[in-house]
PDB file of C-alpha atoms in Angstrom:
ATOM      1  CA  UNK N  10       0.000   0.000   0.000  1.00 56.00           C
ATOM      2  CA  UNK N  11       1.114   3.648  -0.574  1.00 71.00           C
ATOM      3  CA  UNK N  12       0.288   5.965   0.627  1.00 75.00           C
ATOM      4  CA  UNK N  13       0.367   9.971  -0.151  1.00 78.00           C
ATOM      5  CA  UNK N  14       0.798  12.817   1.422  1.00 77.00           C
ATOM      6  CA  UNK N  15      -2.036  15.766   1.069  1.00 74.00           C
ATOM      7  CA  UNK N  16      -0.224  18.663  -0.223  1.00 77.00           C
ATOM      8  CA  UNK N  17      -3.778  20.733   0.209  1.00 80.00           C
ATOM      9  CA  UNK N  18      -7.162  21.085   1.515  1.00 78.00           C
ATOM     10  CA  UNK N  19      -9.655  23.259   0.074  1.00 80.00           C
ATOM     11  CA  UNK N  20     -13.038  23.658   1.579  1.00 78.00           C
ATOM     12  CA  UNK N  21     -16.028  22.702   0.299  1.00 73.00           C
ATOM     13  CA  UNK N  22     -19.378  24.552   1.034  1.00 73.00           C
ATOM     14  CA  UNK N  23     -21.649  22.416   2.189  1.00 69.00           C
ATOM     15  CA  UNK N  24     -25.255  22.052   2.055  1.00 64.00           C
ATOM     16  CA  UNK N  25     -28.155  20.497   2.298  1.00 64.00           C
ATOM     17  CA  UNK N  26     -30.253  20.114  -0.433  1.00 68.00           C
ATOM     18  CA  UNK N  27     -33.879  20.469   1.272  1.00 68.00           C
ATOM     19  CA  UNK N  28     -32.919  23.621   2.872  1.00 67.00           C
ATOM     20  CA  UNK N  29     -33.363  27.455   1.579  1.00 67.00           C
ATOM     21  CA  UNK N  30     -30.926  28.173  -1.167  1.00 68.00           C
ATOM     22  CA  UNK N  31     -29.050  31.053  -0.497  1.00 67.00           C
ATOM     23  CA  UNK N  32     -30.294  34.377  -2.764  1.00 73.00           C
ATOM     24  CA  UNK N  33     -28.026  35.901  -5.267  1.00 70.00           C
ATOM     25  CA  UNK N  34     -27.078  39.442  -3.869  1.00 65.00           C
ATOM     26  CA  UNK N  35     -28.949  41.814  -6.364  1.00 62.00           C
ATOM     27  CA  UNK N  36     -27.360  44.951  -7.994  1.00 60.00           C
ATOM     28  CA  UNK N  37     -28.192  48.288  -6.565  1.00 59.00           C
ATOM     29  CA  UNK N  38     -29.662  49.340  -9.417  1.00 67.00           C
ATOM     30  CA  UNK N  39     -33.126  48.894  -8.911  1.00 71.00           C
ATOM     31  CA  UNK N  40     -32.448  50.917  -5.090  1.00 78.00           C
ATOM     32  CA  UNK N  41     -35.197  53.380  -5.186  1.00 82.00           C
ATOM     33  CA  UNK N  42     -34.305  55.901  -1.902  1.00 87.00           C
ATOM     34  CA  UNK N  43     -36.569  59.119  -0.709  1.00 89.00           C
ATOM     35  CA  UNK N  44     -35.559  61.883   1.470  1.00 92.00           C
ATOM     36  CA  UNK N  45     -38.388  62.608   4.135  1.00 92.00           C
ATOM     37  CA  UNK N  46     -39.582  66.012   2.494  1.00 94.00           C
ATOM     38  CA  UNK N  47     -40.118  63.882  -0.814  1.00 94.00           C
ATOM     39  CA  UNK N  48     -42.235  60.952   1.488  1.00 94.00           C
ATOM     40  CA  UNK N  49     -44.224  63.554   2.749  1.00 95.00           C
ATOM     41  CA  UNK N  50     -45.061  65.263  -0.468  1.00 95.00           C
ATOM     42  CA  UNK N  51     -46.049  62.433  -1.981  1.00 96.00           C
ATOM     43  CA  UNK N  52     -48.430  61.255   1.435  1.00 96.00           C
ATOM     44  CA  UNK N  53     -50.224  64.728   0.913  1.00 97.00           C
ATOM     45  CA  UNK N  54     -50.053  64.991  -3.141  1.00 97.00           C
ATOM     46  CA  UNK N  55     -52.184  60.966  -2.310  1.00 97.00           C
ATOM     47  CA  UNK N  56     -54.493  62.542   0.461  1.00 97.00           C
ATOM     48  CA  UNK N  57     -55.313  65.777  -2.048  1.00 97.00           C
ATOM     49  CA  UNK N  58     -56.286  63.462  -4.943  1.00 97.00           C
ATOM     50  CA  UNK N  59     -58.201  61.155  -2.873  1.00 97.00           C
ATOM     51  CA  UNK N  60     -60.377  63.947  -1.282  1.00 97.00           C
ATOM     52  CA  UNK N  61     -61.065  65.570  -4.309  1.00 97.00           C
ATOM     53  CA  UNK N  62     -62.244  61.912  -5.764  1.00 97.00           C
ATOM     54  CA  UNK N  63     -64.279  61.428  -2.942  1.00 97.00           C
ATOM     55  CA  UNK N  64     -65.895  65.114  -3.163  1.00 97.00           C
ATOM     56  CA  UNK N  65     -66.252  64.326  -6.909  1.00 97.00           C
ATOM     57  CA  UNK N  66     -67.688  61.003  -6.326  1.00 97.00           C
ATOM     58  CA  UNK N  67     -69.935  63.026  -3.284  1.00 97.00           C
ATOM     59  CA  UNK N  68     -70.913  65.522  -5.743  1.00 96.00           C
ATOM     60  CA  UNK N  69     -72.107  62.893  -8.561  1.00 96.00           C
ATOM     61  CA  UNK N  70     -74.176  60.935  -5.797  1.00 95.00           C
ATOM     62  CA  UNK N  71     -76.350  64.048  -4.458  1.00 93.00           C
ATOM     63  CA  UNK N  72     -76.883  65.768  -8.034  1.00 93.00           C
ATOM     64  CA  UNK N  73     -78.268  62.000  -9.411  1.00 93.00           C
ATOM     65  CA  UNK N  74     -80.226  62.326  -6.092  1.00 90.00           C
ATOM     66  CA  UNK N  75     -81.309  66.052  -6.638  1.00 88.00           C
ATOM     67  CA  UNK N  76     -82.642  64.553 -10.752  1.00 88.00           C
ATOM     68  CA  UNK N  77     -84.375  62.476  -9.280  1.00 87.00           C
ATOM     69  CA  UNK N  78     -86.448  64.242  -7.012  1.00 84.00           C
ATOM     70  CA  UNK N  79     -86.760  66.667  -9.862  1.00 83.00           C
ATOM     71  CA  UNK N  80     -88.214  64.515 -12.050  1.00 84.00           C
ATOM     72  CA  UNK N  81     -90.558  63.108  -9.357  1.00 84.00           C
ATOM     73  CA  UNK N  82     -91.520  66.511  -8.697  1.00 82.00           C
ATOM     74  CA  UNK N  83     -92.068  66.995 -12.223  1.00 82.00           C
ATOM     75  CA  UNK N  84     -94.247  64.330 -12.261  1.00 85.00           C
ATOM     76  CA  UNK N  85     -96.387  65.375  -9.308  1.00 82.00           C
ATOM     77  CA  UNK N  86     -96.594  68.929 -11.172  1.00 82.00           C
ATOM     78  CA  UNK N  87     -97.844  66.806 -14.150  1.00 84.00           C
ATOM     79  CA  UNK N  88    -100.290  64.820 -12.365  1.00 84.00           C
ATOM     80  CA  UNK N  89    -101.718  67.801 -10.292  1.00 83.00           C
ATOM     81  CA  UNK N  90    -102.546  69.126 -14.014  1.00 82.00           C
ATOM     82  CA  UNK N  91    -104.434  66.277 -14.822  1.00 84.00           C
ATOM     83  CA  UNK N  92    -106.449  66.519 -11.686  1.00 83.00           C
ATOM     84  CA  UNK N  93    -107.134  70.133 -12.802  1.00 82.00           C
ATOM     85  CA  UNK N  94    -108.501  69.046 -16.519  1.00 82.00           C
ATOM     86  CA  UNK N  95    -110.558  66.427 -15.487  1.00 82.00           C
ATOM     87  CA  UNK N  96    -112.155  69.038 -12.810  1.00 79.00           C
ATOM     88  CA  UNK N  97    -112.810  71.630 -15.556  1.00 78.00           C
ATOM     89  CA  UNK N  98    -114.606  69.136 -17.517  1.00 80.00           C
ATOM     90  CA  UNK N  99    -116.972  67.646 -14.766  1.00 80.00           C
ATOM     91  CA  UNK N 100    -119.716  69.360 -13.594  1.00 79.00           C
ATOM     92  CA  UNK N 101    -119.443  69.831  -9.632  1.00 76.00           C
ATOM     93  CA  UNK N 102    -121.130  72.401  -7.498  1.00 81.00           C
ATOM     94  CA  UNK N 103    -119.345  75.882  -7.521  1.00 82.00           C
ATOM     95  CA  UNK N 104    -118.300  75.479  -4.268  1.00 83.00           C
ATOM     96  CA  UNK N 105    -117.361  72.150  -4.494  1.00 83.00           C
ATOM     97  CA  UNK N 106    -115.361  73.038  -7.954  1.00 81.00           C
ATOM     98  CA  UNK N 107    -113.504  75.729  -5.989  1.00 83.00           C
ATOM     99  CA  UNK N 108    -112.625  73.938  -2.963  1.00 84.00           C
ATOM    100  CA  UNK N 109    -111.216  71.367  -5.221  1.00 83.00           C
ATOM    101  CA  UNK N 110    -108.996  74.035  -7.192  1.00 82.00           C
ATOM    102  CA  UNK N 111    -107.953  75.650  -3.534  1.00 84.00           C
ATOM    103  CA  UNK N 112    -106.508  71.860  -2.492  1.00 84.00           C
ATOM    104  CA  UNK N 113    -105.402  71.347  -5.924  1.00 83.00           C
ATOM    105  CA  UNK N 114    -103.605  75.104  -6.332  1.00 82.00           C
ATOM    106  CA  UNK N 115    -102.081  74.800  -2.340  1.00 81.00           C
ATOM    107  CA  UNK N 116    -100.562  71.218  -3.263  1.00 80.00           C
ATOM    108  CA  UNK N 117     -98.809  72.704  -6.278  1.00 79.00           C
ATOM    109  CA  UNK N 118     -97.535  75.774  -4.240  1.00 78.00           C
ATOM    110  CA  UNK N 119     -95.984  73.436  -1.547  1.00 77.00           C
ATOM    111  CA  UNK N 120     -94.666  70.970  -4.559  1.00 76.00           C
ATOM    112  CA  UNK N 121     -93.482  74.200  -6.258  1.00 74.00           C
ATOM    113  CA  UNK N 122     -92.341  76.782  -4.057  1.00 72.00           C
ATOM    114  CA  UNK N 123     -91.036  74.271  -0.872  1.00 61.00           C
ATOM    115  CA  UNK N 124     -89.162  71.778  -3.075  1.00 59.00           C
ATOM    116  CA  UNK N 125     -90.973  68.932  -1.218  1.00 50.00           C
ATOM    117  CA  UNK N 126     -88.395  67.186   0.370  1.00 53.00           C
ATOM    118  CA  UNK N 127     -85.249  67.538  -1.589  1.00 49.00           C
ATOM    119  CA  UNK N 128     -82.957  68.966   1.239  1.00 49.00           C
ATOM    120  CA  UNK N 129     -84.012  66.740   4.035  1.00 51.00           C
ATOM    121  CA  UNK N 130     -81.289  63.786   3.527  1.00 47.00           C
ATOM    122  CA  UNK N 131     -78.673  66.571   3.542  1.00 45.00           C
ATOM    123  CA  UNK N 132     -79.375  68.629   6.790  1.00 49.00           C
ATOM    124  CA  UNK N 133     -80.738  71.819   4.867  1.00 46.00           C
ATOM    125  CA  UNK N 134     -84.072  72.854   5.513  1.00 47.00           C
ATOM    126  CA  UNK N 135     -85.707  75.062   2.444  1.00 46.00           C
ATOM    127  CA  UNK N 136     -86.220  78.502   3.754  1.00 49.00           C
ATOM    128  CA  UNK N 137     -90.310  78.895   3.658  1.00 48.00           C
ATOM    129  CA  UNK N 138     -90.987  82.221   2.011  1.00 45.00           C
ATOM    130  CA  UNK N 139     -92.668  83.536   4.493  1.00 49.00           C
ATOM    131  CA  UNK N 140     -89.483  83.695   6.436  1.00 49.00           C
ATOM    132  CA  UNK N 141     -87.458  85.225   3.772  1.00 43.00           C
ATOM    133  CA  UNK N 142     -86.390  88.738   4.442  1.00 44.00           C
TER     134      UNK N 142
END
């Protein structure tokens, strides 16, 4: 038997298959930094846009409301001169006839000149005009 003599060792790195491999150190070019001013410009540049989407979006909601109760008013306007035709052609009793048109003409005012009820779901109560100065 011979035998011979090591001359060198060089390590080996050792590891285990089954374990985490070890990440290749990436380049620093994709290092994005920020100074603080920068951060904080950006935060309120963020908060600005999102409160003016959410006014916007605020703004869209209560005018499709405000249509709405337009066009239902409209509606009620319409129907309330209906009610007037079919009066004109029926033959009641004079009084009768204008206690009709008094009802008829006060719910038109109200519909007309108080808006019904288009401010209540936002807090504003229409200013009667009888308060009005």
């Amino acid at each position: 038997m011979t035998a011979r003599a090591v001359k060198s060792v060089t390590p080996f790195d050792f590891r285990a298959d089954f374990g985490p491999q070890p990440e290749e150190a990436a380049g620093d070019v994709a290092r994005v930094s920020f100074t603080g001013a920068e951060i904080a410009g950006l935060i309120a540049q963020v908060r600005a846009e999102t409160l003016a989407d959410v006014a916007r979006v605020k703004a869209e909601t209560e005018s499709e409301r405000l249509a709405a109760a337009a066009a239902e008013l409209a509606q009620a306007l319409e129907e309330i001169g209906q009610v007037m035709r079919l009066i004109e052609t029926s033959q009641f009793h004079a009084a009768t006839e204008a206690r009709l048109r008094s009802l008829i003409d006060g719910a038109a005012a109200r519909i007309v000149h108080g808006q019904g009820d288009l401010f209540a779901a936002i807090g504003h109560a229409p200013i009667r005009k009888e308060d009005r100065t």
